[in-house]
């Protein structure tokens, strides 16, 4: 008794912690004011698709970084070799853009005896704190090839991106943006999220400018390495390649009007080290031209007439006052170590975000109420207990998301709704097991204990296989899709706790309280009663021979799969910009008709943009393809989007840009590859797990059926023309998890029956297993459909590519569980019988028992 009470205390404690974590999300403001700030501020953040805002993905141009470092090391090395009287002839300097590390500097030694000296000097110049060298030196005969070391480049990129994140964050903070988020994504990208910003044009200019400022002396006859740089007017300057002073010494800068001529200028102040260096260099070079180079352009090149002490200077140029202010801002916050290119841009207007919240909440509440009502209709008070546990489950998921500091997105809301539909499966499975034990005449408490014990292994197997698919979403997804994956994963873990632990405790409490004052032992042995019209109807469905028409069922499934493959080939999938790249803009232009909007777009030179009326009147969808496949594509697409917005805004001052998605080829190409990889790994991971938990033919039957389900769902995308995008991939991976979950329950029952009677004909065993789990299969499918249907009908275009295919997938997945998995297992099992193999490997107990008979 004490042990059970302690367990109950732990369960209650977990639930209370979850509820307390979730509470700040729904507490009214009047109550929040009376609670500690640290508690009330711990709430779920809304994603940009719910509150509106902009999302920029910036890729770092590491080629420029590597070239700069290689130039620096090689220049120092060659200079040192000259001081040591090592003679050489420089032959080439190359840096390819496909493989940055293949950049090299090649020179030829006049004496092969100097090879050892070259290697030693290269190590001294490029030695790192860990003892390694930044340069790889290859010497063949007398030819020396210098390359950056791979480990060094990896660390260089890591350090550079970390510094870039700080610079980007400082620049955004200087603009006064509200809570911008700047994080690393992947190995060479930076994700910038700006809630509430519907037009990131100005921010894109700030982040797209490196603001690398350097001081260079004009070249003379004694200059060793010379470069040509131009100013804004096209004038060319011959400058020393060697940097006289780095811009990193600038501590402050401001855009002001010149006191001499009233023109906008940028004033700057150097730190103490920079001030001393600046004073020395100007004292020693009176009469020379000193060029200030900003992002590869000469902005000013004055003649030094006297020593400049104090570390203060002024940059003149053809600035407007806002341009001078922005330049000063960038100099204050520091230069970006590498150029950053926008490879993905997504903007959601605040109105569209608020609509998404409303439709998401409404469809979620409607789905939840339908599920809870259906559970009560099936199992009565036991269904009410399960419904209560489901509510606790959802509260725990919200609490966990809040504790992890997660961001709630529209796919996340879809994940919550799907989680509820799938979480019901464990409760239905448990109730069906308890009902079976009650039919055998077991007393209430015993039926509950045995029912839970028998259901537990199946629940773990089915949920674990789903988690495999979900984990891949998290590994290969980004942004909202990661949120979707986290939501489902937390929901599955929470549902196991609430179904197996909390529901069991509550059911036992109800049974014990009912018989607490009952002295009649016979009354205490009365089985539980499950009686409802739906249960009576499901009991009448038993005895179906699912294998009777197995050839027809399999033929129909194969034909539908072949047709789906044909639809995939032609007309094909309607790919979104996530896969194709390009730009998609949703806008509302109150004063423009479709023809007028088309004329505005074409008259401004945007010939390849497709226009489609979308939803309500004056609401349009514009699609712009990828401009070209050059390395400047991302910038070209971003510039095209900005120019297009300006043109439409001039034609209609009331226009509102509800949503903008701009995806470059680096993102779209990588996303397509990762999507295919995720699907393959999901299938392989589940096959390995099922192979370990079941037999090979069990795992093969399940996986083959899931593949058939997957192809039909892809065919459904092609047939209906629903956009195949990021959310659609989430739907496919959710389908894999849901479908395999369904199959595992049936396979687990077949395995159980085979253990009880291995000599029974395989067809009879399969039919009995499918029939005995039929109620659970149908009820689970109905509850999942009830959770999804409101989202599919009322959820809007934002979740259409998830909810509608998932409704189709649930129907297909359920039918394939009943007819296709059973057929494939029968065919594979029959083949196994002909080979003289048993359907199941002997358990450890069976092996031990057989060995005990050996004398």
Tab-separated table of C-alpha atoms in Angstrom, residues 414-838:
chain	number	residue	atom	x	y	z
A	414	UNK	CA	-1.058	20.766	-36.380
A	415	UNK	CA	1.302	18.535	-34.409
A	416	UNK	CA	-0.716	19.061	-31.217
A	417	UNK	CA	-3.930	18.091	-32.982
A	418	UNK	CA	-2.338	15.019	-34.541
A	419	UNK	CA	-0.783	14.148	-31.178
A	420	UNK	CA	-4.209	14.052	-29.571
A	421	UNK	CA	-5.533	11.789	-32.306
A	422	UNK	CA	-2.587	9.416	-31.958
A	423	UNK	CA	-2.524	9.553	-28.145
A	424	UNK	CA	-6.041	8.143	-28.114
A	425	UNK	CA	-4.613	4.968	-29.630
A	426	UNK	CA	-2.950	3.933	-26.367
A	427	UNK	CA	-6.146	4.521	-24.404
A	428	UNK	CA	-8.253	2.588	-26.898
A	429	UNK	CA	-5.742	-0.252	-26.955
A	430	UNK	CA	-5.807	-0.453	-23.157
A	431	UNK	CA	-9.595	-0.333	-22.957
A	432	UNK	CA	-9.927	-3.035	-25.596
A	433	UNK	CA	-7.469	-5.256	-23.721
A	434	UNK	CA	-9.376	-4.704	-20.458
A	435	UNK	CA	-12.632	-5.469	-22.271
A	436	UNK	CA	-11.183	-8.750	-23.568
A	437	UNK	CA	-10.100	-9.781	-20.079
A	438	UNK	CA	-13.514	-8.806	-18.661
A	439	UNK	CA	-15.220	-11.015	-21.267
A	440	UNK	CA	-13.153	-13.921	-19.910
A	441	UNK	CA	-14.732	-13.307	-16.505
A	442	UNK	CA	-11.802	-11.650	-14.737
A	443	UNK	CA	-12.707	-9.406	-11.780
A	444	UNK	CA	-12.477	-5.679	-12.400
A	445	UNK	CA	-9.131	-4.990	-10.702
A	446	UNK	CA	-7.514	-8.073	-12.221
A	447	UNK	CA	-8.824	-7.224	-15.704
A	448	UNK	CA	-7.313	-3.751	-15.409
A	449	UNK	CA	-3.933	-5.071	-14.262
A	450	UNK	CA	-3.720	-7.769	-16.950
A	451	UNK	CA	-5.090	-5.463	-19.655
A	452	UNK	CA	-2.471	-2.832	-18.939
A	453	UNK	CA	0.318	-5.415	-18.814
A	454	UNK	CA	-0.644	-6.897	-22.195
A	455	UNK	CA	-1.040	-3.500	-23.826
A	456	UNK	CA	2.221	-2.065	-22.531
A	457	UNK	CA	4.639	-3.807	-24.935
A	458	UNK	CA	2.454	-2.965	-27.920
A	459	UNK	CA	2.224	0.679	-26.866
A	460	UNK	CA	6.014	0.926	-26.511
A	461	UNK	CA	6.643	-0.746	-29.891
A	462	UNK	CA	4.136	1.375	-31.780
A	463	UNK	CA	5.237	4.667	-30.211
A	464	UNK	CA	8.936	3.936	-30.603
A	465	UNK	CA	8.571	3.299	-34.336
A	466	UNK	CA	6.708	6.603	-34.645
A	467	UNK	CA	9.481	8.365	-32.719
A	468	UNK	CA	12.015	7.119	-35.283
A	469	UNK	CA	10.193	9.021	-38.044
A	470	UNK	CA	9.681	12.072	-35.837
A	471	UNK	CA	13.336	12.214	-34.796
A	472	UNK	CA	14.309	12.486	-38.453
A	473	UNK	CA	12.021	15.479	-38.809
A	474	UNK	CA	13.980	17.130	-36.028
A	475	UNK	CA	17.376	16.145	-37.441
A	476	UNK	CA	16.753	17.192	-41.035
A	477	UNK	CA	14.023	19.789	-40.660
A	478	UNK	CA	14.369	23.439	-39.840
A	479	UNK	CA	12.344	26.131	-38.138
A	480	UNK	CA	8.632	25.256	-37.964
A	481	UNK	CA	9.199	21.615	-38.914
A	482	UNK	CA	11.500	21.132	-35.925
A	483	UNK	CA	8.693	22.534	-33.784
A	484	UNK	CA	6.277	20.060	-35.341
A	485	UNK	CA	8.660	17.181	-34.589
A	486	UNK	CA	9.266	18.277	-30.981
A	487	UNK	CA	5.515	18.614	-30.382
A	488	UNK	CA	4.734	15.103	-31.609
A	489	UNK	CA	7.713	13.575	-29.781
A	490	UNK	CA	6.736	15.179	-26.463
A	491	UNK	CA	3.123	14.198	-27.085
A	492	UNK	CA	4.033	10.552	-27.638
A	493	UNK	CA	6.190	10.365	-24.518
A	494	UNK	CA	3.539	12.153	-22.475
A	495	UNK	CA	0.765	9.927	-23.831
A	496	UNK	CA	2.623	6.800	-22.703
A	497	UNK	CA	2.824	8.249	-19.177
A	498	UNK	CA	-0.804	9.391	-19.013
A	499	UNK	CA	-2.185	6.225	-20.615
A	500	UNK	CA	-0.067	3.624	-18.832
A	501	UNK	CA	0.450	5.298	-15.443
A	502	UNK	CA	-2.190	7.955	-14.820
A	503	UNK	CA	-5.148	6.208	-16.458
A	504	UNK	CA	-4.350	2.933	-14.706
A	505	UNK	CA	-4.161	4.651	-11.322
A	506	UNK	CA	-7.483	6.421	-11.887
A	507	UNK	CA	-9.269	3.285	-13.102
A	508	UNK	CA	-8.053	1.260	-10.123
A	509	UNK	CA	-9.108	4.064	-7.788
A	510	UNK	CA	-12.607	4.054	-9.258
A	511	UNK	CA	-12.907	0.271	-8.972
A	512	UNK	CA	-11.592	0.175	-5.395
A	513	UNK	CA	-13.765	3.065	-4.253
A	514	UNK	CA	-16.790	1.360	-5.783
A	515	UNK	CA	-16.174	-1.842	-3.820
A	516	UNK	CA	-14.747	-0.182	-0.699
A	517	UNK	CA	-17.874	-0.674	1.353
A	518	UNK	CA	-18.893	-3.903	-0.346
A	519	UNK	CA	-18.552	-6.896	2.001
A	520	UNK	CA	-19.849	-9.365	-0.573
A	521	UNK	CA	-16.799	-11.027	-2.093
A	522	UNK	CA	-18.852	-12.235	-5.040
A	523	UNK	CA	-19.697	-8.613	-5.830
A	524	UNK	CA	-15.980	-7.725	-5.784
A	525	UNK	CA	-15.349	-10.398	-8.407
A	526	UNK	CA	-17.866	-8.953	-10.884
A	527	UNK	CA	-16.170	-8.110	-14.207
A	528	UNK	CA	-16.178	-4.581	-15.611
A	529	UNK	CA	-19.043	-3.709	-17.900
A	530	UNK	CA	-18.431	-2.067	-21.264
A	531	UNK	CA	-21.705	-1.391	-22.976
A	532	UNK	CA	-22.440	1.153	-25.679
A	533	UNK	CA	-24.088	1.031	-29.120
A	534	UNK	CA	-20.698	1.508	-30.789
A	535	UNK	CA	-19.139	-1.382	-28.883
A	536	UNK	CA	-22.080	-3.653	-29.646
A	537	UNK	CA	-21.771	-2.720	-33.308
A	538	UNK	CA	-18.028	-3.415	-33.295
A	539	UNK	CA	-18.591	-6.831	-31.703
A	540	UNK	CA	-20.898	-7.769	-34.573
A	541	UNK	CA	-18.097	-7.065	-37.043
A	542	UNK	CA	-15.945	-9.934	-35.718
A	543	UNK	CA	-15.460	-13.099	-37.717
A	544	UNK	CA	-14.510	-11.403	-41.001
A	545	UNK	CA	-12.190	-13.408	-43.261
A	546	UNK	CA	-9.736	-10.708	-44.288
A	547	UNK	CA	-7.639	-13.143	-46.307
A	548	UNK	CA	-10.539	-14.454	-48.407
A	549	UNK	CA	-10.069	-11.759	-51.053
A	550	UNK	CA	-6.355	-11.287	-50.504
A	551	UNK	CA	-5.448	-11.533	-54.191
A	552	UNK	CA	-8.011	-8.905	-55.155
A	553	UNK	CA	-6.970	-6.630	-52.272
A	554	UNK	CA	-3.286	-6.887	-53.149
A	555	UNK	CA	-3.990	-6.378	-56.859
A	556	UNK	CA	-6.062	-3.250	-56.189
A	557	UNK	CA	-3.333	-1.870	-53.932
A	558	UNK	CA	-0.605	-2.519	-56.512
A	559	UNK	CA	-2.703	-0.979	-59.312
A	560	UNK	CA	-3.340	2.165	-57.224
A	561	UNK	CA	0.375	2.380	-56.479
A	562	UNK	CA	1.254	2.057	-60.188
A	563	UNK	CA	-1.307	4.756	-61.032
A	564	UNK	CA	0.168	6.944	-58.298
A	565	UNK	CA	3.646	6.513	-59.764
A	566	UNK	CA	2.170	7.473	-63.146
A	567	UNK	CA	0.612	10.598	-61.640
A	568	UNK	CA	3.969	11.402	-60.068
A	569	UNK	CA	5.521	11.250	-63.551
A	570	UNK	CA	2.697	13.199	-65.206
A	571	UNK	CA	1.254	15.695	-64.315
A	572	UNK	CA	3.708	15.432	-61.408
A	573	UNK	CA	3.758	17.172	-58.069
A	574	UNK	CA	2.937	20.848	-57.666
A	575	UNK	CA	6.188	21.761	-55.956
A	576	UNK	CA	6.372	24.784	-53.676
A	577	UNK	CA	9.314	27.162	-53.515
A	578	UNK	CA	10.854	24.970	-50.793
A	579	UNK	CA	11.770	22.552	-53.598
A	580	UNK	CA	11.939	24.688	-56.733
A	581	UNK	CA	13.507	27.835	-55.365
A	582	UNK	CA	12.239	31.234	-56.447
A	583	UNK	CA	9.787	33.638	-54.856
A	584	UNK	CA	6.130	33.393	-53.843
A	585	UNK	CA	4.218	36.480	-52.721
A	586	UNK	CA	0.708	36.653	-51.287
A	587	UNK	CA	-0.709	40.160	-51.438
A	588	UNK	CA	-3.947	42.104	-51.174
A	589	UNK	CA	-4.308	44.986	-53.663
A	590	UNK	CA	-7.702	46.657	-52.974
A	591	UNK	CA	-7.609	49.034	-55.968
A	592	UNK	CA	-6.105	46.723	-58.619
A	593	UNK	CA	-7.869	44.168	-60.783
A	594	UNK	CA	-6.032	41.107	-62.062
A	595	UNK	CA	-5.383	42.698	-65.473
A	596	UNK	CA	-4.204	45.952	-63.900
A	597	UNK	CA	-1.832	44.084	-61.601
A	598	UNK	CA	-0.522	42.095	-64.559
A	599	UNK	CA	0.094	45.299	-66.540
A	600	UNK	CA	1.964	46.842	-63.598
A	601	UNK	CA	4.192	43.776	-63.279
A	602	UNK	CA	4.910	43.410	-67.009
A	603	UNK	CA	5.492	47.120	-67.578
A	604	UNK	CA	8.240	47.005	-64.957
A	605	UNK	CA	10.039	44.213	-66.775
A	606	UNK	CA	8.923	41.218	-64.677
A	607	UNK	CA	7.895	38.944	-67.536
A	608	UNK	CA	8.274	35.539	-65.873
A	609	UNK	CA	5.981	36.162	-62.900
A	610	UNK	CA	2.765	34.124	-62.783
A	611	UNK	CA	-0.335	35.770	-61.276
A	612	UNK	CA	-3.172	33.832	-59.687
A	613	UNK	CA	-6.311	35.046	-57.935
A	614	UNK	CA	-6.167	33.515	-54.498
A	615	UNK	CA	-9.042	33.230	-52.049
A	616	UNK	CA	-11.035	36.434	-51.692
A	617	UNK	CA	-11.347	39.288	-54.194
A	618	UNK	CA	-8.214	41.395	-54.770
A	619	UNK	CA	-6.131	38.732	-53.071
A	620	UNK	CA	-3.354	37.461	-55.352
A	621	UNK	CA	-0.575	34.911	-55.434
A	622	UNK	CA	2.562	35.757	-57.412
A	623	UNK	CA	5.202	33.199	-58.338
A	624	UNK	CA	8.629	34.122	-59.646
A	625	UNK	CA	11.017	31.367	-60.780
A	626	UNK	CA	14.697	31.129	-60.010
A	627	UNK	CA	16.417	33.763	-62.126
A	628	UNK	CA	19.523	31.743	-63.064
A	629	UNK	CA	21.957	29.238	-61.628
A	630	UNK	CA	24.833	31.610	-61.012
A	631	UNK	CA	26.455	32.218	-57.680
A	632	UNK	CA	24.734	35.621	-57.465
A	633	UNK	CA	21.257	34.056	-57.682
A	634	UNK	CA	20.222	34.641	-54.108
A	635	UNK	CA	21.014	38.336	-54.278
A	636	UNK	CA	19.295	38.583	-57.667
A	637	UNK	CA	16.092	37.041	-56.329
A	638	UNK	CA	16.140	39.299	-53.272
A	639	UNK	CA	16.654	42.395	-55.440
A	640	UNK	CA	13.870	41.262	-57.787
A	641	UNK	CA	11.493	40.844	-54.831
A	642	UNK	CA	12.279	44.323	-53.487
A	643	UNK	CA	11.858	45.922	-56.934
A	644	UNK	CA	8.565	44.104	-57.494
A	645	UNK	CA	7.206	45.273	-54.133
A	646	UNK	CA	8.149	48.870	-54.938
A	647	UNK	CA	6.433	48.732	-58.329
A	648	UNK	CA	3.184	47.344	-56.907
A	649	UNK	CA	3.228	49.772	-53.978
A	650	UNK	CA	3.516	52.708	-56.382
A	651	UNK	CA	0.493	51.441	-58.332
A	652	UNK	CA	-1.595	50.764	-55.207
A	653	UNK	CA	-0.721	52.660	-52.044
A	654	UNK	CA	-3.118	50.447	-50.048
A	655	UNK	CA	-1.425	47.179	-50.992
A	656	UNK	CA	-0.489	44.798	-48.165
A	657	UNK	CA	2.020	42.009	-48.601
A	658	UNK	CA	0.559	39.183	-46.530
A	659	UNK	CA	3.281	36.619	-47.062
A	660	UNK	CA	6.609	36.416	-48.899
A	661	UNK	CA	8.690	33.278	-49.400
A	662	UNK	CA	12.008	33.585	-51.221
A	663	UNK	CA	14.108	30.426	-51.394
A	664	UNK	CA	17.470	30.198	-53.133
A	665	UNK	CA	18.827	27.092	-54.885
A	666	UNK	CA	21.212	26.240	-52.043
A	667	UNK	CA	18.238	25.817	-49.724
A	668	UNK	CA	15.830	24.205	-52.199
A	669	UNK	CA	18.415	21.779	-53.584
A	670	UNK	CA	19.583	20.770	-50.130
A	671	UNK	CA	16.017	20.458	-48.897
A	672	UNK	CA	15.065	18.045	-51.690
A	673	UNK	CA	18.080	15.873	-50.930
A	674	UNK	CA	17.430	15.891	-47.177
A	675	UNK	CA	13.743	15.060	-47.686
A	676	UNK	CA	14.572	11.970	-49.716
A	677	UNK	CA	17.291	11.026	-47.243
A	678	UNK	CA	14.923	11.464	-44.295
A	679	UNK	CA	12.306	9.198	-45.890
A	680	UNK	CA	14.915	6.525	-46.673
A	681	UNK	CA	16.469	6.639	-43.206
A	682	UNK	CA	13.017	6.578	-41.595
A	683	UNK	CA	12.180	3.415	-43.512
A	684	UNK	CA	15.541	1.848	-42.776
A	685	UNK	CA	15.423	2.741	-39.075
A	686	UNK	CA	11.972	1.267	-38.603
A	687	UNK	CA	12.923	-1.852	-40.558
A	688	UNK	CA	15.902	-2.444	-38.269
A	689	UNK	CA	13.814	-1.884	-35.134
A	690	UNK	CA	10.981	-4.146	-36.303
A	691	UNK	CA	13.494	-6.778	-37.408
A	692	UNK	CA	14.960	-6.751	-33.921
A	693	UNK	CA	11.573	-6.822	-32.157
A	694	UNK	CA	9.788	-9.170	-34.566
A	695	UNK	CA	10.783	-11.601	-37.312
A	696	UNK	CA	12.165	-10.605	-40.718
A	697	UNK	CA	8.922	-11.407	-42.555
A	698	UNK	CA	6.913	-9.391	-40.004
A	699	UNK	CA	9.152	-6.359	-40.548
A	700	UNK	CA	9.117	-6.795	-44.340
A	701	UNK	CA	5.314	-7.032	-44.479
A	702	UNK	CA	4.941	-3.863	-42.392
A	703	UNK	CA	7.513	-1.857	-44.340
A	704	UNK	CA	6.225	-2.929	-47.759
A	705	UNK	CA	2.728	-1.856	-46.736
A	706	UNK	CA	4.001	1.520	-45.552
A	707	UNK	CA	5.759	1.997	-48.913
A	708	UNK	CA	2.456	1.272	-50.682
A	709	UNK	CA	0.701	3.783	-48.399
A	710	UNK	CA	3.409	6.363	-49.099
A	711	UNK	CA	3.215	6.051	-52.888
A	712	UNK	CA	-0.583	6.381	-52.842
A	713	UNK	CA	-0.343	9.526	-50.724
A	714	UNK	CA	2.200	11.037	-53.127
A	715	UNK	CA	-0.223	10.150	-55.942
A	716	UNK	CA	-2.942	11.966	-53.982
A	717	UNK	CA	-0.746	15.100	-53.933
A	718	UNK	CA	-0.297	14.835	-57.715
A	719	UNK	CA	-4.005	14.190	-58.384
A	720	UNK	CA	-5.334	17.021	-56.233
A	721	UNK	CA	-2.631	19.545	-57.077
A	722	UNK	CA	-2.035	20.358	-53.389
A	723	UNK	CA	1.276	22.151	-53.063
A	724	UNK	CA	4.144	19.845	-52.156
A	725	UNK	CA	6.254	21.845	-49.745
A	726	UNK	CA	7.947	21.734	-46.354
A	727	UNK	CA	4.660	20.909	-44.604
A	728	UNK	CA	3.919	18.138	-47.097
A	729	UNK	CA	7.176	16.373	-46.173
A	730	UNK	CA	6.100	16.610	-42.534
A	731	UNK	CA	2.820	14.966	-43.529
A	732	UNK	CA	4.639	12.098	-45.251
A	733	UNK	CA	6.878	11.452	-42.244
A	734	UNK	CA	3.848	11.685	-39.938
A	735	UNK	CA	2.097	9.207	-42.224
A	736	UNK	CA	5.012	6.780	-41.899
A	737	UNK	CA	4.830	7.035	-38.116
A	738	UNK	CA	1.049	6.679	-37.973
A	739	UNK	CA	0.886	3.850	-40.503
A	740	UNK	CA	3.627	1.776	-38.870
A	741	UNK	CA	1.970	2.384	-35.492
A	742	UNK	CA	-1.213	0.815	-36.850
A	743	UNK	CA	0.604	-2.187	-38.311
A	744	UNK	CA	2.624	-2.903	-35.163
A	745	UNK	CA	-0.526	-3.377	-33.068
A	746	UNK	CA	-1.813	-6.084	-35.424
A	747	UNK	CA	1.605	-7.733	-35.794
A	748	UNK	CA	1.999	-7.804	-32.031
A	749	UNK	CA	-1.334	-9.646	-31.668
A	750	UNK	CA	-0.379	-12.133	-34.401
A	751	UNK	CA	2.875	-12.861	-32.585
A	752	UNK	CA	1.011	-13.333	-29.323
A	753	UNK	CA	-1.426	-15.832	-30.873
A	754	UNK	CA	1.407	-17.725	-32.579
A	755	UNK	CA	3.084	-18.161	-29.202
A	756	UNK	CA	-0.150	-19.524	-27.723
A	757	UNK	CA	-0.805	-21.995	-30.547
A	758	UNK	CA	2.054	-22.378	-33.048
A	759	UNK	CA	0.330	-25.336	-34.765
A	760	UNK	CA	-2.782	-23.402	-35.708
A	761	UNK	CA	-3.055	-22.651	-39.464
A	762	UNK	CA	-1.386	-19.329	-40.256
A	763	UNK	CA	-4.425	-17.965	-42.093
A	764	UNK	CA	-6.667	-18.622	-39.074
A	765	UNK	CA	-4.159	-17.005	-36.719
A	766	UNK	CA	-3.891	-13.872	-38.883
A	767	UNK	CA	-7.650	-13.564	-39.249
A	768	UNK	CA	-8.172	-13.998	-35.517
A	769	UNK	CA	-5.549	-11.354	-34.739
A	770	UNK	CA	-6.980	-8.817	-37.193
A	771	UNK	CA	-10.519	-9.417	-35.897
A	772	UNK	CA	-9.480	-9.174	-32.256
A	773	UNK	CA	-7.848	-5.785	-32.907
A	774	UNK	CA	-10.521	-4.579	-35.343
A	775	UNK	CA	-12.322	-2.420	-32.766
A	776	UNK	CA	-9.063	-0.740	-31.775
A	777	UNK	CA	-8.042	-0.175	-35.428
A	778	UNK	CA	-11.371	1.375	-36.421
A	779	UNK	CA	-11.819	3.454	-33.265
A	780	UNK	CA	-8.274	4.826	-33.456
A	781	UNK	CA	-8.727	5.774	-37.094
A	782	UNK	CA	-12.042	7.486	-36.364
A	783	UNK	CA	-10.596	9.510	-33.472
A	784	UNK	CA	-7.601	10.577	-35.578
A	785	UNK	CA	-9.947	11.622	-38.380
A	786	UNK	CA	-12.087	13.551	-35.912
A	787	UNK	CA	-8.974	15.398	-34.754
A	788	UNK	CA	-7.842	16.155	-38.321
A	789	UNK	CA	-11.112	16.965	-40.100
A	790	UNK	CA	-11.704	20.421	-38.522
A	791	UNK	CA	-8.149	21.370	-39.463
A	792	UNK	CA	-8.590	20.022	-43.008
A	793	UNK	CA	-11.914	21.850	-43.494
A	794	UNK	CA	-11.352	25.107	-41.604
A	795	UNK	CA	-7.572	25.272	-41.145
A	796	UNK	CA	-7.018	27.275	-44.313
A	797	UNK	CA	-4.317	27.160	-46.962
A	798	UNK	CA	-1.494	27.326	-44.423
A	799	UNK	CA	-2.046	23.733	-43.257
A	800	UNK	CA	-3.818	22.362	-46.313
A	801	UNK	CA	-0.764	20.440	-47.492
A	802	UNK	CA	-0.634	18.696	-44.089
A	803	UNK	CA	-4.216	18.129	-42.937
A	804	UNK	CA	-5.921	17.068	-46.185
A	805	UNK	CA	-3.290	14.458	-47.178
A	806	UNK	CA	-3.252	13.168	-43.586
A	807	UNK	CA	-7.020	12.538	-43.756
A	808	UNK	CA	-6.426	10.542	-46.938
A	809	UNK	CA	-3.443	8.805	-45.370
A	810	UNK	CA	-5.445	7.684	-42.305
A	811	UNK	CA	-8.091	6.084	-44.541
A	812	UNK	CA	-5.480	4.388	-46.738
A	813	UNK	CA	-3.370	3.354	-43.752
A	814	UNK	CA	-6.313	1.767	-41.944
A	815	UNK	CA	-7.456	-0.233	-44.976
A	816	UNK	CA	-3.915	-1.398	-45.708
A	817	UNK	CA	-3.508	-2.563	-42.091
A	818	UNK	CA	-6.596	-4.750	-42.377
A	819	UNK	CA	-6.086	-6.139	-45.858
A	820	UNK	CA	-2.547	-5.602	-47.196
A	821	UNK	CA	-0.311	-6.192	-44.163
A	822	UNK	CA	-2.231	-9.379	-43.337
A	823	UNK	CA	-1.953	-10.560	-46.956
A	824	UNK	CA	1.759	-9.868	-47.248
A	825	UNK	CA	2.456	-11.544	-43.915
A	826	UNK	CA	0.446	-14.573	-44.996
A	827	UNK	CA	2.381	-14.853	-48.287
A	828	UNK	CA	5.771	-14.405	-46.605
A	829	UNK	CA	4.791	-16.723	-43.738
A	830	UNK	CA	3.566	-19.437	-46.119
A	831	UNK	CA	6.835	-19.251	-47.990
A	832	UNK	CA	8.637	-19.616	-44.663
A	833	UNK	CA	6.567	-22.717	-43.843
A	834	UNK	CA	7.505	-24.303	-47.181
A	835	UNK	CA	11.147	-23.744	-46.285
A	836	UNK	CA	10.569	-25.661	-43.064
A	837	UNK	CA	11.121	-22.629	-40.826
A	838	UNK	CA	9.059	-21.708	-37.794
